[in-house]
Coordinates of C-alpha atoms (C1' of nucleotides) in Angstrom, one line a residue:
Chain A
X1 CA 18.5 34.2 -27.0
X2 CA 17.2 34.1 -30.6
X3 CA 15.3 36.3 -32.9
X4 CA 12.4 36.5 -30.5
X5 CA 14.4 38.8 -28.3
X6 CA 13.2 41.8 -30.3
X7 CA 9.7 41.0 -29.1
X8 CA 10.7 40.7 -25.5
X9 CA 10.6 43.5 -23.0
X10 CA 13.7 45.6 -22.6
X11 CA 15.9 44.8 -19.6
X12 CA 17.3 48.3 -19.7
X13 CA 16.4 50.9 -17.1
X14 CA 15.2 54.4 -17.9
X15 CA 18.0 56.9 -18.0
X16 CA 19.1 58.0 -14.6
X17 CA 17.4 55.2 -12.7
X18 CA 19.4 52.4 -11.0
X19 CA 19.1 49.2 -9.2
X20 CA 20.6 49.5 -5.8
X21 CA 22.2 46.4 -4.3
X22 CA 22.6 45.2 -0.7
X23 CA 26.1 46.5 -0.2
X24 CA 24.9 50.0 -0.9
X25 CA 21.6 49.7 0.9
X26 CA 23.3 48.6 4.1
X27 CA 25.4 51.7 4.0
X28 CA 22.3 53.8 3.4
X29 CA 20.6 52.0 6.4
X30 CA 23.6 52.8 8.5
X31 CA 23.4 56.5 7.7
X32 CA 19.6 56.5 8.2
X33 CA 19.8 55.0 11.6
X34 CA 22.4 57.6 12.6
X35 CA 20.2 60.4 11.3
X36 CA 17.1 59.1 13.2
X37 CA 19.1 58.9 16.4
X38 CA 20.4 62.4 16.1
X39 CA 17.1 63.8 15.0
X40 CA 15.5 62.5 18.2
X41 CA 18.4 64.1 20.2
X42 CA 17.8 67.4 18.5
X43 CA 14.0 67.2 19.0
X44 CA 12.7 67.1 15.5
X45 CA 9.4 65.5 14.5
X46 CA 9.3 62.7 12.0
X47 CA 7.0 63.4 9.0
X48 CA 6.1 61.7 5.7
X49 CA 4.3 63.3 2.8
X50 CA 3.3 61.6 -0.4
X51 CA 5.5 61.2 -3.5
X52 CA 3.0 63.0 -5.6
X53 CA 1.7 66.5 -5.2
X54 CA -0.5 68.6 -7.5
X55 CA 1.8 70.3 -9.9
X56 CA 0.8 73.7 -8.9
X57 CA 1.7 73.0 -5.2
X58 CA 5.3 72.5 -6.2
X59 CA 5.4 74.0 -9.7
X60 CA 4.6 77.6 -9.0
X61 CA 7.7 78.1 -6.9
X62 CA 10.0 77.2 -9.7
X63 CA 12.7 79.7 -10.2
X64 CA 12.2 80.0 -13.9
X65 CA 8.6 80.8 -14.3
X66 CA 8.8 80.6 -18.1
X67 CA 9.2 76.8 -18.0
X68 CA 7.2 75.7 -15.0
X69 CA 7.1 72.0 -15.6
X70 CA 10.6 71.3 -16.9
X71 CA 12.6 69.2 -14.6
X72 CA 9.7 67.3 -13.0
X73 CA 7.9 64.1 -13.9
X74 CA 4.2 64.8 -14.3
X75 CA 1.0 63.2 -15.5
X76 CA -2.6 64.2 -15.7
X77 CA -4.9 62.6 -13.2
X78 CA -8.5 63.3 -14.4
X79 CA -8.1 66.9 -15.2
X80 CA -5.5 67.9 -12.7
X81 CA -1.7 67.8 -13.3
X82 CA 0.3 66.0 -10.6
X83 CA 4.0 65.7 -10.3
X84 CA 6.5 63.6 -8.4
X85 CA 8.1 65.8 -5.8
X86 CA 11.5 67.2 -6.7
X87 CA 12.5 68.0 -3.1
X88 CA 11.1 67.8 0.4
X89 CA 11.0 71.6 1.1
X90 CA 8.0 72.5 -1.2
X91 CA 5.9 69.6 0.3
X92 CA 6.8 70.9 3.8
X93 CA 5.6 74.4 2.9
X94 CA 2.4 72.9 1.6
X95 CA 2.0 70.8 4.7
X96 CA 2.6 73.7 7.1
X97 CA 0.1 75.8 5.2
X98 CA -2.5 73.0 5.2
X99 CA -2.1 72.3 9.0
X100 CA -1.1 75.7 10.2
X101 CA -3.6 75.9 13.0
X102 CA -2.7 72.5 14.5
X103 CA 1.0 72.4 14.3
X104 CA 3.3 73.7 17.0
X105 CA 5.0 77.0 16.2
X106 CA 7.8 77.0 15.6
X107 CA 7.6 73.6 13.9
X108 CA 10.6 71.4 13.7
X109 CA 10.4 68.4 11.4
X110 CA 12.6 66.0 9.6
X111 CA 11.9 63.8 6.7
X112 CA 13.5 61.0 4.6
X113 CA 12.1 60.5 1.2
X114 CA 12.7 59.7 -2.4
X115 CA 12.6 62.7 -4.8
X116 CA 12.7 62.7 -8.6
X117 CA 14.3 65.1 -11.0
X118 CA 13.9 65.0 -14.8
X119 CA 17.4 66.1 -15.6
X120 CA 20.6 64.7 -17.0
X121 CA 22.2 62.4 -14.4
X122 CA 25.9 62.3 -13.6
X123 CA 28.3 60.3 -11.5
X124 CA 26.6 59.7 -8.1
X125 CA 23.7 61.7 -9.4
X126 CA 20.4 60.1 -10.4
X127 CA 16.9 61.0 -11.5
X128 CA 15.6 59.2 -8.4
X129 CA 17.3 59.6 -5.1
X130 CA 16.8 59.6 -1.4
X131 CA 16.9 62.9 0.4
X132 CA 17.1 63.8 4.1
X133 CA 15.6 67.2 5.2
X134 CA 15.5 69.0 8.5
X135 CA 13.7 72.3 8.9
X136 CA 12.6 74.9 11.4
X137 CA 9.4 76.7 10.3
X138 CA 8.0 79.7 12.1
X139 CA 11.2 81.2 13.6
X140 CA 13.5 84.0 12.6
X141 CA 15.9 83.0 15.3
X142 CA 19.4 82.5 13.9
X143 CA 19.9 79.9 16.6
X144 CA 17.9 77.7 14.3
X145 CA 20.3 78.3 11.3
X146 CA 23.3 77.6 13.5
X147 CA 21.9 74.5 15.0
X148 CA 21.2 73.0 11.6
X149 CA 24.9 73.2 10.8
X150 CA 26.0 71.8 14.1
X151 CA 23.5 69.0 13.6
X152 CA 24.6 68.1 10.1
X153 CA 28.2 68.0 11.3
X154 CA 27.3 65.6 14.0
X155 CA 25.5 63.3 11.6
X156 CA 28.5 63.2 9.2
X157 CA 30.9 62.4 12.0
X158 CA 28.6 59.8 13.3
X159 CA 28.7 58.2 9.8
X160 CA 32.5 58.1 10.0
X161 CA 33.7 61.3 8.4
X162 CA 36.5 63.1 10.2
X163 CA 36.7 66.9 10.6
X164 CA 39.3 67.1 7.8
X165 CA 37.1 65.2 5.3
X166 CA 34.2 67.7 5.1
X167 CA 33.4 71.3 5.7
X168 CA 30.3 73.4 5.9
X169 CA 30.6 76.5 3.7
X170 CA 28.4 79.4 4.7
X171 CA 27.4 82.6 3.1
X172 CA 24.3 84.8 3.1
X173 CA 22.0 86.0 0.4
X174 CA 22.3 89.4 2.1
X175 CA 25.9 89.6 0.9
X176 CA 24.9 89.3 -2.8
X177 CA 22.0 91.6 -2.3
X178 CA 24.4 94.3 -1.1
X179 CA 26.7 93.6 -3.9
X180 CA 24.0 94.1 -6.5
X181 CA 23.1 97.4 -4.9
X182 CA 26.7 98.4 -5.0
X183 CA 27.2 97.6 -8.7
X184 CA 23.7 98.6 -9.6
X185 CA 22.3 95.5 -11.1
X186 CA 18.5 95.5 -11.1
X187 CA 17.5 93.2 -13.9
X188 CA 16.6 89.8 -12.6
X189 CA 18.1 87.8 -15.5
X190 CA 21.5 89.5 -15.0
X191 CA 21.3 88.9 -11.3
X192 CA 20.7 85.1 -11.9
X193 CA 23.5 84.9 -14.5
X194 CA 25.8 86.6 -12.0
X195 CA 24.9 84.3 -9.1
X196 CA 25.3 81.2 -11.3
X197 CA 28.7 82.4 -12.4
X198 CA 29.8 82.9 -8.8
X199 CA 28.6 79.5 -7.9
X200 CA 31.1 77.9 -10.2
X201 CA 34.3 79.2 -8.6
X202 CA 35.1 75.8 -7.1
X203 CA 35.3 74.2 -10.5
X204 CA 36.4 77.0 -12.8
X205 CA 38.5 79.2 -10.5
X206 CA 38.3 83.0 -10.5
X207 CA 39.6 83.2 -14.1
X208 CA 36.6 81.1 -15.4
X209 CA 34.1 83.0 -13.3
X210 CA 35.6 86.2 -14.6
X211 CA 34.9 85.1 -18.2
X212 CA 31.3 84.2 -17.2
X213 CA 30.8 87.6 -15.6
X214 CA 32.0 89.2 -18.7
X215 CA 31.4 88.1 -22.3
X216 CA 31.3 84.4 -21.8
X217 CA 33.3 81.2 -21.7
X218 CA 34.3 78.3 -23.9
X219 CA 34.6 74.9 -22.2
X220 CA 36.9 72.0 -22.8
X221 CA 34.6 70.4 -25.3
X222 CA 34.4 73.7 -27.3
X223 CA 30.9 74.5 -26.0
X224 CA 30.3 78.2 -25.4
X225 CA 28.4 79.7 -22.4
X226 CA 27.1 83.3 -22.6
X227 CA 28.2 85.6 -19.8
X228 CA 26.5 88.2 -17.7
X229 CA 28.2 91.1 -19.6
X230 CA 29.2 93.1 -16.6
X231 CA 31.5 96.1 -16.8
X232 CA 35.1 95.3 -15.8
X233 CA 34.9 97.8 -12.9
X234 CA 31.9 95.9 -11.5
X235 CA 33.8 92.6 -11.9
X236 CA 36.5 94.2 -9.9
X237 CA 34.1 95.0 -7.1
X238 CA 32.9 91.4 -7.1
X239 CA 36.4 90.1 -6.9
X240 CA 37.0 92.3 -3.8
X241 CA 33.8 91.0 -2.2
X242 CA 34.9 87.4 -2.8
X243 CA 38.2 88.1 -1.1
X244 CA 36.5 88.9 2.2
X245 CA 37.7 86.6 5.0
X246 CA 34.9 87.3 7.5
X247 CA 31.3 88.3 7.0
X248 CA 30.1 91.9 7.6
X249 CA 26.4 91.0 7.5
X250 CA 24.6 90.9 10.8
X251 CA 23.1 87.5 10.3
X252 CA 26.4 85.7 9.7
X253 CA 28.2 87.6 12.5
X254 CA 25.5 86.3 14.9
X255 CA 25.5 82.7 13.6
X256 CA 29.3 82.5 13.9
X257 CA 28.9 83.7 17.6
X258 CA 26.5 80.9 18.2
X259 CA 28.9 78.4 16.6
X260 CA 31.5 79.5 19.2
X261 CA 29.1 78.7 22.0
X262 CA 28.6 75.2 20.5
X263 CA 32.4 74.8 20.1
X264 CA 31.7 74.2 16.5
X265 CA 34.4 75.2 14.1
X266 CA 34.3 72.9 11.1
X267 CA 32.8 75.7 8.9
X268 CA 34.2 78.2 6.5
X269 CA 32.9 81.6 5.4
X270 CA 32.7 81.5 1.7
X271 CA 30.9 84.4 -0.2
X272 CA 30.9 82.3 -3.4
X273 CA 28.4 79.9 -2.0
X274 CA 25.2 80.6 -3.9
X275 CA 23.1 77.5 -4.2
X276 CA 21.4 78.9 -7.3
X277 CA 18.0 79.1 -5.7
X278 CA 15.9 82.1 -5.9
X279 CA 13.9 81.3 -2.7
X280 CA 16.7 81.7 -0.2
X281 CA 16.5 85.0 1.8
X282 CA 19.3 84.8 4.4
X283 CA 22.1 82.4 5.4
X284 CA 23.0 79.7 2.9
X285 CA 24.9 76.5 3.7
X286 CA 26.7 74.0 1.6
X287 CA 28.2 70.7 2.7
X288 CA 31.3 69.8 0.9
X289 CA 33.6 66.8 1.0
X290 CA 37.3 67.4 1.0
X291 CA 38.6 64.2 -0.5
X292 CA 38.6 63.0 -4.1
X293 CA 35.8 60.9 -5.3
X294 CA 36.4 58.6 -8.3
X295 CA 34.1 56.8 -10.7
X296 CA 34.3 53.0 -11.3
X297 CA 37.2 53.5 -13.7
X298 CA 39.2 55.2 -11.0
X299 CA 39.0 58.7 -12.5
X300 CA 38.5 61.6 -10.2
X301 CA 35.2 63.2 -11.0
X302 CA 33.5 66.5 -10.3
X303 CA 31.3 65.4 -7.4
X304 CA 30.0 68.7 -6.0
X305 CA 28.3 69.1 -2.7
X306 CA 26.4 66.4 -0.8
X307 CA 23.9 68.7 0.7
X308 CA 23.0 72.2 1.5
X309 CA 20.3 74.6 2.6
X310 CA 19.5 77.9 4.0
X311 CA 16.9 80.4 5.2
X312 CA 13.8 80.8 3.1
X313 CA 11.4 83.2 4.9
X314 CA 8.8 83.6 2.2
X315 CA 8.2 80.1 0.9
X316 CA 5.2 79.1 3.0
X317 CA 3.6 82.5 2.2
X318 CA 3.2 81.3 -1.4
X319 CA 0.2 79.3 -0.1
X320 CA -1.4 82.2 1.7
X321 CA -0.7 84.6 4.4
X322 CA 1.3 82.8 7.1
X323 CA 3.8 84.0 9.6
X324 CA 6.3 81.2 8.8
X325 CA 9.9 82.3 8.2
X326 CA 11.9 79.1 7.8
X327 CA 15.3 77.6 7.5
X328 CA 16.4 74.1 6.5
X329 CA 19.1 71.8 5.3
X330 CA 19.1 68.7 3.3
X331 CA 21.5 65.9 2.4
X332 CA 21.5 63.7 -0.8
X333 CA 21.8 60.3 0.9
X334 CA 22.8 58.4 -2.2
X335 CA 25.6 60.8 -2.8
X336 CA 26.8 60.4 0.7
X337 CA 26.6 56.6 0.3
X338 CA 28.6 56.8 -2.9
X339 CA 31.3 58.9 -1.3
X340 CA 31.4 56.9 2.0
X341 CA 31.8 53.6 0.1
X342 CA 35.0 55.0 -1.4
X343 CA 36.7 55.3 1.9
X344 CA 38.8 52.2 2.3
X345 CA 38.4 51.9 6.0
X346 CA 34.7 52.1 5.8
X347 CA 33.0 48.7 6.4
X348 CA 29.4 47.7 7.1
X349 CA 28.8 44.3 8.6
X350 CA 26.7 42.0 6.4
X351 CA 25.4 38.9 8.2
X352 CA 25.0 36.0 5.8
X353 CA 23.2 32.8 6.7
X354 CA 24.7 29.5 7.7
X355 CA 23.6 27.0 5.1
X356 CA 22.2 23.6 6.2
X357 CA 22.8 21.2 3.3
X358 CA 20.1 18.9 2.1
X359 CA 21.2 15.3 1.7
X360 CA 17.8 13.5 1.7
X361 CA 14.4 15.0 1.4
X362 CA 13.2 12.4 4.0
X363 CA 15.3 14.0 6.6
X364 CA 13.7 17.5 6.2
X365 CA 12.4 17.3 9.7
X366 CA 15.9 16.9 11.1
X367 CA 17.1 19.9 9.1
X368 CA 14.2 22.0 10.3
X369 CA 15.0 21.1 13.8
X370 CA 18.5 22.4 13.5
X371 CA 17.3 25.5 11.7
X372 CA 14.8 26.3 14.5
X373 CA 17.5 25.9 17.1
X374 CA 19.9 28.2 15.3
X375 CA 17.4 30.8 14.5
X376 CA 16.2 30.8 18.1
X377 CA 19.8 31.6 19.0
X378 CA 19.7 34.6 16.7
X379 CA 21.9 33.0 14.0
X380 CA 21.0 33.7 10.4
X381 CA 20.3 30.2 9.0
X382 CA 18.8 28.7 6.0
X383 CA 18.1 25.2 4.7
X384 CA 19.6 25.0 1.1
X385 CA 16.7 26.3 -1.0
X386 CA 16.6 23.7 -3.7
X387 CA 17.5 20.1 -4.6
X388 CA 21.0 19.8 -5.8
X389 CA 24.1 17.8 -5.4
X390 CA 26.2 18.6 -2.4
X391 CA 28.8 20.2 -4.6
X392 CA 26.2 22.7 -5.9
X393 CA 25.1 23.4 -2.4
X394 CA 28.7 24.2 -1.4
X395 CA 29.2 26.4 -4.4
X396 CA 26.0 28.2 -3.5
X397 CA 27.1 28.8 0.1
X398 CA 30.5 30.0 -1.1
X399 CA 28.8 32.4 -3.5
X400 CA 26.6 34.0 -1.0
X401 CA 29.6 34.4 1.4
X402 CA 28.1 32.1 4.0
X403 CA 30.4 31.7 7.0
X404 CA 29.7 28.0 7.4
X405 CA 27.6 25.0 6.2
X406 CA 26.1 22.3 8.3
X407 CA 26.4 18.8 7.0
X408 CA 23.7 16.6 8.5
X409 CA 23.6 13.4 6.6
X410 CA 22.6 9.9 7.5
X411 CA 25.6 9.1 9.7
X412 CA 25.5 12.5 11.5
X413 CA 21.7 12.1 12.2
X414 CA 22.4 8.7 13.7
X415 CA 25.0 10.0 16.1
X416 CA 23.1 13.3 16.7
X417 CA 26.3 15.2 15.8
X418 CA 26.1 17.4 12.7
X419 CA 29.4 18.4 10.9
X420 CA 30.1 22.1 10.9
X421 CA 32.3 23.2 8.1
X422 CA 33.9 26.6 8.4
X423 CA 33.9 28.1 4.9
X424 CA 36.7 30.6 5.6
X425 CA 39.3 28.0 6.5
X426 CA 37.7 24.7 5.4
X427 CA 38.0 23.2 8.8
X428 CA 35.3 20.7 9.9
X429 CA 34.2 19.5 13.3
X430 CA 31.5 17.3 14.5
X431 CA 29.4 18.9 17.2
X432 CA 26.4 18.1 19.3
X433 CA 23.2 19.8 18.2
X434 CA 22.8 21.8 21.5
X435 CA 26.4 23.1 21.3
X436 CA 26.1 24.1 17.6
X437 CA 24.9 27.6 18.2
X438 CA 27.8 28.5 20.4
X439 CA 30.4 27.1 18.0
X440 CA 28.9 29.0 15.1
X441 CA 29.0 32.3 17.1
X442 CA 32.7 31.8 17.4
X443 CA 33.0 31.7 13.6
X444 CA 30.8 34.7 12.9
Chain B
rG1 C1' 19.9 71.2 -24.2
rC2 C1' 25.1 71.9 -26.4
rA3 C1' 30.0 69.6 -27.4
rG4 C1' 33.8 65.6 -27.6
rC5 C1' 34.5 60.4 -27.5
rA6 C1' 32.5 55.5 -27.6
rG7 C1' 28.9 51.1 -28.6
rU8 C1' 31.6 43.4 -30.8
rA9 C1' 29.2 37.1 -25.8
rG10 C1' 26.6 38.3 -18.9
rC11 C1' 31.5 41.4 -18.0
rU12 C1' 36.5 43.4 -19.9
rC13 C1' 38.2 43.7 -24.6
rA14 C1' 41.0 41.9 -29.6
rG15 C1' 39.4 41.9 -34.6
rU16 C1' 45.2 44.1 -39.3
rU17 C1' 44.3 48.4 -45.8
rG18 C1' 36.4 45.9 -46.5
rG19 C1' 37.3 39.1 -48.0
rU20 C1' 35.1 32.2 -46.1
rU21 C1' 31.6 29.6 -40.7
rA22 C1' 33.5 36.7 -35.7
rG23 C1' 37.8 35.6 -31.3
rA24 C1' 40.3 35.7 -26.2
rG25 C1' 40.1 36.1 -20.8
rC26 C1' 36.7 36.1 -16.8
rA27 C1' 31.8 34.4 -15.7
rC28 C1' 28.2 30.4 -16.7
rU29 C1' 26.8 24.9 -17.6
rA30 C1' 28.4 19.6 -17.4
rG31 C1' 32.2 16.3 -16.1
rU32 C1' 37.1 14.5 -13.9
rU33 C1' 35.1 13.5 -7.9
rU34 C1' 26.9 10.1 -7.6
rG35 C1' 29.0 13.5 1.0
rU36 C1' 32.4 18.8 0.3
rG37 C1' 33.1 25.5 -2.1
rG38 C1' 37.3 28.9 -3.0
rA39 C1' 42.7 25.6 -7.3
rA40 C1' 43.5 22.6 -11.8
rC41 C1' 42.1 20.0 -16.2
rU42 C1' 38.3 18.5 -20.2
rA43 C1' 34.0 19.5 -22.8
rG44 C1' 29.9 22.7 -23.8
rG45 C1' 26.2 26.8 -24.2
rG46 C1' 26.0 31.8 -25.4
rG47 C1' 26.6 37.0 -30.7
rU48 C1' 21.2 39.1 -36.6
rC49 C1' 29.2 43.0 -34.2
rG50 C1' 23.5 49.2 -30.7
rG51 C1' 19.4 50.1 -34.7
rU52 C1' 17.7 51.4 -39.7
rG53 C1' 18.9 52.6 -44.5
rG54 C1' 22.9 53.2 -48.2
rU55 C1' 27.7 52.1 -51.1
rU56 C1' 29.9 47.3 -52.7
rC57 C1' 30.5 40.9 -55.9
rG58 C1' 31.2 41.1 -50.5
rA59 C1' 30.4 45.4 -44.4
rA60 C1' 31.8 44.4 -37.4
rU61 C1' 35.0 47.4 -40.8
rC62 C1' 33.1 52.8 -45.4
rC63 C1' 28.7 56.7 -45.5
rA64 C1' 23.9 58.9 -43.5
rC65 C1' 20.3 59.2 -39.8
rC66 C1' 18.6 57.4 -35.2
rC67 C1' 19.3 55.1 -30.2
rU68 C1' 22.2 54.3 -25.9
rG69 C1' 26.5 55.1 -22.7
rC70 C1' 30.8 58.0 -20.9
rU71 C1' 33.1 62.8 -20.1
rG72 C1' 32.7 68.1 -20.0
rU73 C1' 29.3 72.1 -20.2
rA74 C1' 24.3 74.3 -19.3
rC75 C1' 20.2 73.8 -16.0
rC76 C1' 19.6 72.0 -11.1
rA77 C1' 13.6 73.8 -6.8

RNA sequence: GCAGCAGUAGCUCAGUUGGUUAGAGCACUAGUUUGUGGAACUAGGGGUCGGUGGUUCGAAUCCACCCUGCUGUACCA
């Protein structure tokens, strides 16, 4: 690299975007195959919608209407603004509205797709990530809400999490609505500030939340956050509400009954679960991990939830007049991958190819013959992709973690018995071509 | 966005109060071994010290601004 490097394209990635390597992708594939299997079992339809939508299809449901395009990546196509989707729920609402007459009602669909958020990234948190969504549209039945939780739990356990490693926290927007009535808050901004404060109880504890409900709070770095300015007697009422051990709203009482019928008990009633969204109208879920997650320096980090959801009875109605009450749940797959990879006992099998070394270009036909036989037997096999000294070829095989190499030089070709070298223990044996596949299977 | 900390080789870092040609380990390349990887030894390549401007006889080191990263915080459909 010389002076010219200034003229060369940057090898840096845009903020919040990452290359994902095989190890991670295989874990992701493992999770996806579990999801698909369970979705079929639960009877959801598979759907894909495009990455881009017209901005007004997703933008006009933003909670803060005063800054409609903040947080999304957008560009102007001809004269219309389009944006990369920021979740899979808004596109679902658009899809349901567009296809309302054709789709079954209720409509159950699941979707796997990349979403983009123009926000500051954090550990295990990117500006481009894969999300899984499952929703019921067109039913008010609480059976749907309950089943979503049971289903998520089945997915997590299928992926290797034990009951003690995760919990689904549940609350209802109805609880906070009643609370607001009780303490007489009507102003929307104050409601939002209050909800956001409550949402932080995990991290800040009640004392921090109390500060945010009152005048405000100074964080570790010295930054100051303005509070909701509630009266201390109202804060007292909120504190009492948060202490409740069991729900007194009808929806949650019903949902918990259904859980019992499913024998599902890995949930927790938690009135501090808020999920910040304005569009939720009933039950709210949040999927939390119960073990520490660390960054690549080994420090424990604030990881937050790996997914959540809830009931949103009015969202589809934003596109017109539809009878489409809905409930859904989503998981951030990359966050689940990140967390899963931290579990020591978690392993995903990677099959690496057996490498056939190249001694002499004129013997290519012989190498190909061995390759065809092994591939036919279902063994991942490659002829060394290059022209190097044997030492280089061995180093290559070692580097890609190949289980074995096949040495098929002049002498071996003459006798029809290639040498199989086990790269884990260095042992070599000379084997007839037609017995090669079976021998290799013993090694793998 | 706000705040704190930090940017020296591909990676992890050292670099003394400003002083010649900027160092180490790992990785990489070549060789010791022209049919044998993971060990050892030898040699080698690789840096406008994040960028720009300033102070100075002299800056990786001091100052200003900018960029990037980490952590917290805000926002998070």
